[in-house]
Amino acid sequence: MKRLYGLLSAFFIFSVQLVLAQNIDVRGRITDANGAGIPDASVTIKGTKNGTRTSADGSFKLTAKPGVILVISAIGFESREAAASQDNINISLGQDIRGLSEVVVTGVGVATSKKKVAIDVASLSSKDVAKSTMGSVEQALIGKVAGAQVQINSGTPGTGATIILRGLNTLGSSYPLIMVDGIEVSDLNGIDLGNVERVEVVKGAAAGMLYGAQGANGVVQVFTKKGSRNRKPEINFTSQMSFGKILTGKGSIIAKNHSFETDAQGYATSNGVRIAPDVNGSWLTPDYIQSTNPFVQQNKPYKEQTFDHLDQAYSAAKTFNNSLNISGGGEKADYSFTLSRYDEQNVLSNNYKRTSLASNIGIEPVKGLTFRNSLQTIFTSDDLISGDPDASIGGTSSNRFGLFNSFPFIDFTKRDSTGHYVVSANQGDKTTKNPLSEPDWHSRNTSQTRIVENANINYKFPKFVELDYKYGIEMWSIDRTNYYLNQSAATQSNVAFWGQNVNGSIQNDLDKFTKQNSLATVYIRTDFEKDFNWKLPIKTTTQFSYDYRKNEERYYFANGSILPGFPPYNITVAQNHTSGDYYSTFVTFGYLFNQSIDYKDLIGVSGGFRSDYSSAFGAGSKPFTFPRGTIYFRPTELMKMGFLTEWKLRAAYGGAGIQPGVYDRQATLNVLQLGTASTIFNPSQLPNSNLKVQQSRELEIGTDLTINTGLEDFLKKINISFSYWHHKNTDIIQPADLALTTGASKKIDNLTTITSRGIDLSLDAGVVTNKNFDWQFGFRLGTAKSVATSIANGADIVNGFFTVRQGQELGLFSYQAPLSSVSQLQQDGKTPYIAVADQGKYQVVNGIVVDTATKKAVMSAATDQKSAGSAYPSFTASFINTFTIKKNFIVSFQLDWYHGNKIYNIVRQWLYRDRLSADYDKAVTINGNSGAYVNYYNSLYNNVQPSTSFVENGSFLRMRDVSLTYNLPPTALAHWAKNLSFTVSGRNLFTITKYSGLDPEATTTADTQGNLAGAPGNYTGAIKGVDYFAVPNLRSIQVSLRVGF
Amino acid sequence: MKKISIYLLAIGLIAGAGCKKSELQQINPNQPTPTGSLTSEAGLESYGAGLLARTIFPVPNEGNSNILTISMIFHSIMGDETFLPYGNFGFRYVNQVYKITLPSGTVITTPIGVPQKSTLQGFNSRAAGETNAFMYEWTINYFFIQQCNEMLDALKGNISYNGDAATKKAALQAWAYWWKGYAYSRLGSMYLSGVINNDATGGTNGTFVDHNGLITEANKNFDTCSTLLGTLPAVGNAGYNEVMTALVLSFNDNAHIVTPAMWIHQNNSYKARNLLVNKKVSAMGAADWQSIITLCTNGLTATDNYFKFGMTQDGNNDLSNSFLQPLAMLGPNVQWTFLSERLVQDFKTGDNRFTKGVLRLPDPPATDPDYGLSSFANLRSRGLQLGTRWAAVPIENGGLYATGNNTGYVPLACTYEENALMLAEAYINSGQIETGLGYIDAVRNFQNAGLPAVKGTGLSLAAAKEELRLERRIGLMQRGVAFYDARRWNVTAPVASGGGRANAIVYVPGTVLGPSGTPSQALPCFMEYNYLDYWDVPQNELDFNAPSSGSAPVKN
């Protein structure tokens, strides 16, 4: 260590000497083409690390020797150089619409200029974020990155996003590896956008190899806000308010007419008597006109008063997001503090709240040595009780079923004599409850604390060597309580109640989770010209890292059932008590070696490998090694190519993995408390002691180019980035079905191979650029197709609505289908479904073969399944336009487009059961007679399920964001503020789609009963393509104010 | 460069510190391992008790569900004690009566249009998920068999017993053999064929033997069980009682211990059942009846305890999830199964069990206060058999067949009443009608039916058989034999094979009978059930275990 101190002090003296030379104060302002100040631009003295950053209005001040060259750069702008002088330096930077000036880190190991990156790294800075985004990183990413499918599947607060980067690589979760400032964290959900400076996304194994056995789904890295050296404190405050209502699709999904028996006045009857609600508001089921009569039509308007149940249940919801950031820095330190508060109302009248506190402090006590510490503390609480079927976000599957599947004459707001909402409003269907009544009897609260701590020590030797050590720890503590009141005295307690038993129950859970990541890296850099005086313009970087990760979880639950009929409601007062616990530890570590060599800026190659050990690998815990190689070539360095001012060709190949489940390699017996005994028994899904990591190999070939048209105002510059990618995923873990006589139904094994390919295309253009009007256009396109090229035994994997079939696309919907021609043959290819002699008795109606006598559709045999497409879109695209008018008015909008994805509309299928679907109102023509025949529709529900009849085109084009921002001109601002802007925006204002449900984005992996894929023994599906009563996303209006001091 | 190597070394050391390979050997701390638990008495008792935990199975589209209950319900609804109109677990396709002929002569065919066989075979694929009815009884019984095989294998090892080792070992072994006997009995009485699997390592074989072969295997296991029990004192001892209290789950009544003698009676009764229910009654010969008399004479007595299936009161920590238990499913909170008109018509006038156990649902718009339900017909237009005027009085209100608060038990296997009625049937068919009728009276008295004795009333053979039929319907309600009886009495056979039931009461919707406003009516109809006798092997098995050559047929 003595040697190090010597070295450090030598440098310290050297730098002091520099400062002692004759210096001047240099002042200036950096602006964009429109003259608006660019905040946070970097101004450095060329050849040194000395410099400063501009303040919010673009001004800067630094001390330098006269005549030294200043390098001015800012994210999103092209860099420029200028000589230091005592005069005010006013410099305007040109827009860098493809961000080639940017430096990226993710997937390249070492900070590299985008110009020289051989892989496709997408980045998003705060200026790119759609203005209607409220506090969520996941929301901010939607539509912004070509090839990144980011979808929020529910309007329930706190719902995380589904993220699929470049197709599916596994039958498990598609969720990418999430990093914050170089350290792995568990997820993006809850990370405060107010504290985010930039996000980088790499989409496959070629870049993910750096992250080894966890990188195959790609990586999303968040960089938190940092302060700047030599800058006075700056205060920025953002306040947003949003007001939203659920999307309800094109029209009511509920039929206007009915086909019940009615009395002479047209009122529905049961056994000849007009139906009426009982004292509690519960209705008899009217008699359906029997479908033994094929001429029954759904053509009677309700004489009873009807209610829109969605309207009764869902209220408008407000969201508030306030964020305060203070940042600045001295000579040797910088700091940034962010405090945010987010309050979201649920459309079902509950609340989700989040308070985030973040700090980021960097210190450079001696030159070359920096310490940086970033800490985010996130407190979340919610009392969501009903919403999505997904238990992980507090929903139960039954509660929203009734919202849809209830007769329109039922009034959910009816209260019984005790003042409670009616629980069972339909006497013929006790299990379908009034969702409005749940809050009367069921309460739920979650509070969680999440701490993301990240410490970094970095020492750069004057030459060659940089040492970097990062340690991150993420800690979660989640405390939940969930109770059902004792309902034994409730008016309908004998037939319907909420919870597991009428006497009430309470469950408390405490989950503590820590994730540690320790990452030590040595970089060795050489510059042959400078370091060795060789006349070779070669630079090399060698990276060697050691990466250690450990996750630990402790979980406890306690359950009390049979509660007294009076408060307090806790476990102690319950009659019966049960408790349990769960612990898990997961350890993985690995070595990374990566070598890159650049020849000028012309060509560069890199190669390396990463080797990982994991506690989840079976058979002796041998390491798995992933290779990587990349190359880029920039012809524009060699020759002038006219309007093609920048052209790069690139290719990359790499492997990465996905870890098996924590204890999936260990043979254990299951444990279940039964009565007073703790029993043990064989699991029905067997583990596998030889489990291997799932592997993904990616080949990516691409090009980045800039076209300078030479035109003045119109289409001056166009940037295009294009990548073709191919993934081969092997050893994919599959819960393979077994013969049941073995005593088990499944065994986990590495059996499946999935190949995916697609392209990513980004196009950015300055369509119009002049002083008074500026139009920037962006287009993002990602295509992907993932095929299961081999699965065990070639036997289909069936899970809920999804089938994985060898040779077919993932996300496949494959079921029995209505016949499409009267002469259609059975699977044997010979026998017609309908005997030739009988074919005259059938007809094709709306593409479906119908028996003209019974008016019923004819279905294919159970063994004769037809593919109805895949839940995965053939492409996703977005169009982003930003117009700047007279510098201060900014109008922008973003359209998102999903194409080719199918949705299983289980809501519509359930509505077919009770003749409630709006489809029943539509007349069909059978045998020359037109009518809304009940048998026609009912037969599509009744005889088989699932059926292709309920698979719909899920393509949509959605106006994701439209916003109008007014920046107050600096002249209008008094001295009290540096900048002030005011925005009005709208989110999800319209959707163009053929989909008949409420919201084509509000989909899940649930099956007919609302069980989510991902339960033990299922593949998690990754693809959310089932419309199972999810809360639709909201159509909302935002107002926001941003002010900087 | 020297410096560099020093720093590299330093980094390497930091790295090495976290890199203990031993840290990779993370052992699952949540669950026991077979080697750690199946070597002790306590572990084997937990494992034996855990057999029933295997009834909880992640059913596709339904999640964790009790598949033993599902198969028990299949028997009840095909036996037309109850009916179930919903599609979950394939239920409604299982009780899909093919044709119902009204007194007017109008024939109403099932809305699906085809007999049960076509529908069920159509669903016999993994893709059909929960709707494949064939998979439930198959799955649970092979799960039982496999865990019993492993338990018997573990019992061969060196186990430390606390106290009377020989007794405890014998009791544990008897338990495993009994469950194997039970499982093979259920398989052999339901499926065309199956495999005999004695592999304790999780393997299987492709040799499918026919259902008679499975019954032979079942009886063999019962015999082994009886032999083991024969080595113990007839009333058991402290060690035996300790083991049995641990093996039988508390909510299945472990207070009334099945002693070795009672258990041997159970085995004899079950062997008699295996013989009786697997032959059409018309094919039973004198020797068969004599075998039944022999077995049942040593079968269950009125004071014997038997194995039961119940619930915990709060629905926690039991096998039902407050729902999947036969009594609960018929009860007011669940209302999945409903009391069949065809069962209710089989109560004799004056039967206390009717007064206690059955309530008349009021006609709409009035509703029963317990059930919140009116009489209904042709529920959801899914078939005329799916309607009733009756419901079961909850046990907690003094009823017999249903519960709304998790009270009561159904037997898992044979009972005294079943044994007595087998004797009755055997004697009646062996020319000793009066002896037989005496057993019917005994059962009625045992169940406090309050009916006058039929013995000594000089009933003809046909009338005696009808008494027997009625008593098996009512006395053995929810005892797991209704479908077996309907099959052997040829009720479920196609009309072309002489099947069907005449004068079967159907609650016919008024809208089928006349113009709007016509009330529903209970009418004697002819019902052609047209059900499969023995079920196909589920495709879930055949996809991964193709029958080897010489195997018995696996499909109808």
PDB file of C-alpha atoms in Angstrom, chain B residues 360-507:
ATOM      1  CA  ARG B 360     -88.289 -29.879  -1.021  1.00  0.00           C
ATOM      2  CA  LEU B 361     -87.038 -26.775  -2.761  1.00  0.00           C
ATOM      3  CA  PRO B 362     -89.842 -24.270  -3.148  1.00  0.00           C
ATOM      4  CA  ASP B 363     -90.908 -23.406  -6.661  1.00  0.00           C
ATOM      5  CA  PRO B 364     -89.715 -20.054  -7.925  1.00  0.00           C
ATOM      6  CA  PRO B 365     -89.882 -17.244  -7.052  1.00  0.00           C
ATOM      7  CA  ALA B 366     -89.667 -18.567  -3.467  1.00  0.00           C
ATOM      8  CA  THR B 367     -86.287 -19.883  -2.344  1.00  0.00           C
ATOM      9  CA  ASP B 368     -85.160 -22.249   0.332  1.00  0.00           C
ATOM     10  CA  PRO B 369     -83.596 -20.278   3.198  1.00  0.00           C
ATOM     11  CA  ASP B 370     -80.597 -22.612   3.550  1.00  0.00           C
ATOM     12  CA  TYR B 371     -79.834 -22.955  -0.107  1.00  0.00           C
ATOM     13  CA  GLY B 372     -81.186 -19.654  -1.415  1.00  0.00           C
ATOM     14  CA  LEU B 373     -82.415 -21.852  -4.228  1.00  0.00           C
ATOM     15  CA  SER B 374     -85.673 -22.738  -5.942  1.00  0.00           C
ATOM     16  CA  SER B 375     -86.518 -25.904  -7.772  1.00  0.00           C
ATOM     17  CA  PHE B 376     -85.035 -25.736 -11.256  1.00  0.00           C
ATOM     18  CA  ALA B 377     -85.151 -27.629 -14.526  1.00  0.00           C
ATOM     19  CA  ASN B 378     -82.659 -28.136 -17.358  1.00  0.00           C
ATOM     20  CA  LEU B 379     -79.972 -25.949 -15.858  1.00  0.00           C
ATOM     21  CA  ARG B 380     -78.324 -23.773 -18.481  1.00  0.00           C
ATOM     22  CA  SER B 381     -80.054 -25.846 -21.168  1.00  0.00           C
ATOM     23  CA  ARG B 382     -77.485 -28.577 -20.701  1.00  0.00           C
ATOM     24  CA  GLY B 383     -79.818 -31.527 -20.397  1.00  0.00           C
ATOM     25  CA  LEU B 384     -83.150 -32.431 -18.821  1.00  0.00           C
ATOM     26  CA  GLN B 385     -81.513 -34.637 -16.201  1.00  0.00           C
ATOM     27  CA  LEU B 386     -79.987 -31.454 -14.741  1.00  0.00           C
ATOM     28  CA  GLY B 387     -82.972 -30.302 -12.760  1.00  0.00           C
ATOM     29  CA  THR B 388     -84.463 -31.101  -9.352  1.00  0.00           C
ATOM     30  CA  ARG B 389     -87.041 -30.218  -6.760  1.00  0.00           C
ATOM     31  CA  TRP B 390     -84.861 -31.515  -3.928  1.00  0.00           C
ATOM     32  CA  ALA B 391     -81.899 -30.597  -1.821  1.00  0.00           C
ATOM     33  CA  ALA B 392     -80.104 -32.320   1.040  1.00  0.00           C
ATOM     34  CA  VAL B 393     -80.631 -31.029   4.562  1.00  0.00           C
ATOM     35  CA  PRO B 394     -77.199 -30.032   5.884  1.00  0.00           C
ATOM     36  CA  ILE B 395     -75.798 -32.431   8.489  1.00  0.00           C
ATOM     37  CA  GLU B 396     -75.389 -29.579  10.955  1.00  0.00           C
ATOM     38  CA  ASN B 397     -79.152 -29.043  10.710  1.00  0.00           C
ATOM     39  CA  GLY B 398     -79.832 -32.721  11.363  1.00  0.00           C
ATOM     40  CA  GLY B 399     -79.429 -33.917   7.796  1.00  0.00           C
ATOM     41  CA  LEU B 400     -77.452 -36.823   6.385  1.00  0.00           C
ATOM     42  CA  TYR B 401     -75.933 -36.154   3.000  1.00  0.00           C
ATOM     43  CA  ALA B 402     -74.509 -32.638   2.806  1.00  0.00           C
ATOM     44  CA  THR B 403     -72.825 -29.964   4.830  1.00  0.00           C
ATOM     45  CA  GLY B 404     -72.476 -26.237   4.718  1.00  0.00           C
ATOM     46  CA  ASN B 405     -69.943 -26.021   7.506  1.00  0.00           C
ATOM     47  CA  ASN B 406     -67.530 -28.884   6.866  1.00  0.00           C
ATOM     48  CA  THR B 407     -69.227 -31.401   9.128  1.00  0.00           C
ATOM     49  CA  GLY B 408     -69.392 -35.147   8.550  1.00  0.00           C
ATOM     50  CA  TYR B 409     -67.567 -37.940   6.775  1.00  0.00           C
ATOM     51  CA  VAL B 410     -67.980 -40.124   3.755  1.00  0.00           C
ATOM     52  CA  PRO B 411     -66.483 -43.620   3.889  1.00  0.00           C
ATOM     53  CA  LEU B 412     -63.368 -44.175   1.816  1.00  0.00           C
ATOM     54  CA  ALA B 413     -64.023 -47.876   1.389  1.00  0.00           C
ATOM     55  CA  CYS B 414     -66.580 -50.434   2.606  1.00  0.00           C
ATOM     56  CA  THR B 415     -68.951 -50.106   5.532  1.00  0.00           C
ATOM     57  CA  TYR B 416     -71.084 -52.402   7.611  1.00  0.00           C
ATOM     58  CA  GLU B 417     -74.182 -51.497   5.566  1.00  0.00           C
ATOM     59  CA  GLU B 418     -72.534 -52.378   2.286  1.00  0.00           C
ATOM     60  CA  ASN B 419     -71.322 -55.686   3.703  1.00  0.00           C
ATOM     61  CA  ALA B 420     -74.818 -56.490   4.985  1.00  0.00           C
ATOM     62  CA  LEU B 421     -76.440 -55.613   1.675  1.00  0.00           C
ATOM     63  CA  MET B 422     -73.931 -57.797  -0.176  1.00  0.00           C
ATOM     64  CA  LEU B 423     -74.997 -60.619   2.076  1.00  0.00           C
ATOM     65  CA  ALA B 424     -78.623 -59.734   1.425  1.00  0.00           C
ATOM     66  CA  GLU B 425     -78.109 -59.810  -2.325  1.00  0.00           C
ATOM     67  CA  ALA B 426     -76.158 -63.032  -2.219  1.00  0.00           C
ATOM     68  CA  TYR B 427     -78.763 -64.789  -0.093  1.00  0.00           C
ATOM     69  CA  ILE B 428     -81.694 -63.477  -2.152  1.00  0.00           C
ATOM     70  CA  ASN B 429     -80.023 -64.718  -5.286  1.00  0.00           C
ATOM     71  CA  SER B 430     -79.168 -68.028  -3.657  1.00  0.00           C
ATOM     72  CA  GLY B 431     -82.754 -68.841  -2.858  1.00  0.00           C
ATOM     73  CA  GLN B 432     -82.637 -67.686   0.756  1.00  0.00           C
ATOM     74  CA  ILE B 433     -84.833 -64.650   0.252  1.00  0.00           C
ATOM     75  CA  GLU B 434     -85.892 -64.279   3.873  1.00  0.00           C
ATOM     76  CA  THR B 435     -82.326 -64.415   5.157  1.00  0.00           C
ATOM     77  CA  GLY B 436     -81.467 -61.789   2.617  1.00  0.00           C
ATOM     78  CA  LEU B 437     -84.384 -59.560   3.561  1.00  0.00           C
ATOM     79  CA  GLY B 438     -83.287 -59.787   7.182  1.00  0.00           C
ATOM     80  CA  TYR B 439     -80.051 -58.062   6.258  1.00  0.00           C
ATOM     81  CA  ILE B 440     -81.991 -55.320   4.464  1.00  0.00           C
ATOM     82  CA  ASP B 441     -84.043 -54.758   7.604  1.00  0.00           C
ATOM     83  CA  ALA B 442     -80.862 -54.729   9.674  1.00  0.00           C
ATOM     84  CA  VAL B 443     -79.391 -51.953   7.521  1.00  0.00           C
ATOM     85  CA  ARG B 444     -82.602 -49.932   7.698  1.00  0.00           C
ATOM     86  CA  ASN B 445     -82.674 -50.292  11.449  1.00  0.00           C
ATOM     87  CA  PHE B 446     -78.994 -49.407  11.694  1.00  0.00           C
ATOM     88  CA  GLN B 447     -79.729 -46.197   9.797  1.00  0.00           C
ATOM     89  CA  ASN B 448     -82.913 -45.532  11.804  1.00  0.00           C
ATOM     90  CA  ALA B 449     -85.032 -45.583   8.681  1.00  0.00           C
ATOM     91  CA  GLY B 450     -88.141 -46.408  10.703  1.00  0.00           C
ATOM     92  CA  LEU B 451     -89.470 -48.606   7.924  1.00  0.00           C
ATOM     93  CA  PRO B 452     -91.465 -51.757   8.635  1.00  0.00           C
ATOM     94  CA  ALA B 453     -89.513 -55.005   8.305  1.00  0.00           C
ATOM     95  CA  VAL B 454     -89.686 -56.700   4.926  1.00  0.00           C
ATOM     96  CA  LYS B 455     -88.499 -59.994   6.270  1.00  0.00           C
ATOM     97  CA  GLY B 456     -91.426 -62.223   6.811  1.00  0.00           C
ATOM     98  CA  THR B 457     -93.719 -60.364   4.436  1.00  0.00           C
ATOM     99  CA  GLY B 458     -93.455 -63.109   1.870  1.00  0.00           C
ATOM    100  CA  LEU B 459     -91.892 -61.079  -0.880  1.00  0.00           C
ATOM    101  CA  SER B 460     -91.362 -62.639  -4.248  1.00  0.00           C
ATOM    102  CA  LEU B 461     -87.854 -62.890  -5.648  1.00  0.00           C
ATOM    103  CA  ALA B 462     -88.490 -59.890  -7.900  1.00  0.00           C
ATOM    104  CA  ALA B 463     -89.904 -57.851  -5.035  1.00  0.00           C
ATOM    105  CA  ALA B 464     -86.993 -58.831  -2.825  1.00  0.00           C
ATOM    106  CA  LYS B 465     -84.580 -57.754  -5.492  1.00  0.00           C
ATOM    107  CA  GLU B 466     -86.411 -54.441  -5.765  1.00  0.00           C
ATOM    108  CA  GLU B 467     -86.137 -53.997  -1.967  1.00  0.00           C
ATOM    109  CA  LEU B 468     -82.466 -54.688  -2.282  1.00  0.00           C
ATOM    110  CA  ARG B 469     -82.114 -52.209  -5.166  1.00  0.00           C
ATOM    111  CA  LEU B 470     -83.941 -49.520  -3.219  1.00  0.00           C
ATOM    112  CA  GLU B 471     -81.855 -50.091  -0.127  1.00  0.00           C
ATOM    113  CA  ARG B 472     -78.580 -50.087  -2.006  1.00  0.00           C
ATOM    114  CA  ARG B 473     -79.619 -46.771  -3.562  1.00  0.00           C
ATOM    115  CA  ILE B 474     -80.597 -45.145  -0.263  1.00  0.00           C
ATOM    116  CA  GLY B 475     -78.542 -47.004   2.324  1.00  0.00           C
ATOM    117  CA  LEU B 476     -75.355 -46.756   0.296  1.00  0.00           C
ATOM    118  CA  MET B 477     -75.885 -43.169  -0.840  1.00  0.00           C
ATOM    119  CA  GLN B 478     -72.417 -41.569  -1.278  1.00  0.00           C
ATOM    120  CA  ARG B 479     -70.651 -44.840  -0.450  1.00  0.00           C
ATOM    121  CA  GLY B 480     -68.971 -45.076  -3.849  1.00  0.00           C
ATOM    122  CA  VAL B 481     -71.045 -47.935  -5.317  1.00  0.00           C
ATOM    123  CA  ALA B 482     -73.835 -46.139  -7.202  1.00  0.00           C
ATOM    124  CA  PHE B 483     -72.149 -46.296 -10.586  1.00  0.00           C
ATOM    125  CA  TYR B 484     -70.953 -49.861 -10.074  1.00  0.00           C
ATOM    126  CA  ASP B 485     -74.547 -50.841  -9.288  1.00  0.00           C
ATOM    127  CA  ALA B 486     -76.000 -48.994 -12.262  1.00  0.00           C
ATOM    128  CA  ARG B 487     -73.458 -50.729 -14.472  1.00  0.00           C
ATOM    129  CA  ARG B 488     -74.000 -54.243 -13.159  1.00  0.00           C
ATOM    130  CA  TRP B 489     -77.786 -53.782 -13.175  1.00  0.00           C
ATOM    131  CA  ASN B 490     -77.475 -52.735 -16.835  1.00  0.00           C
ATOM    132  CA  VAL B 491     -79.074 -49.319 -16.188  1.00  0.00           C
ATOM    133  CA  THR B 492     -76.266 -47.426 -17.901  1.00  0.00           C
ATOM    134  CA  ALA B 493     -76.117 -49.717 -20.920  1.00  0.00           C
ATOM    135  CA  PRO B 494     -77.447 -48.520 -24.296  1.00  0.00           C
ATOM    136  CA  VAL B 495     -81.103 -49.298 -25.004  1.00  0.00           C
ATOM    137  CA  ALA B 496     -79.945 -51.604 -27.757  1.00  0.00           C
ATOM    138  CA  SER B 497     -78.311 -53.755 -25.075  1.00  0.00           C
ATOM    139  CA  GLY B 498     -81.350 -53.695 -22.856  1.00  0.00           C
ATOM    140  CA  GLY B 499     -80.233 -50.696 -20.826  1.00  0.00           C
ATOM    141  CA  GLY B 500     -81.974 -47.598 -19.531  1.00  0.00           C
ATOM    142  CA  ARG B 501     -84.324 -46.785 -16.715  1.00  0.00           C
ATOM    143  CA  ALA B 502     -88.076 -46.673 -17.109  1.00  0.00           C
ATOM    144  CA  ASN B 503     -90.269 -44.465 -14.936  1.00  0.00           C
ATOM    145  CA  ALA B 504     -87.343 -42.329 -14.032  1.00  0.00           C
ATOM    146  CA  ILE B 505     -88.546 -39.036 -12.619  1.00  0.00           C
ATOM    147  CA  VAL B 506     -87.342 -36.041 -14.584  1.00  0.00           C
ATOM    148  CA  TYR B 507     -88.194 -32.485 -13.599  1.00  0.00           C
TER     149      TYR B 507
END
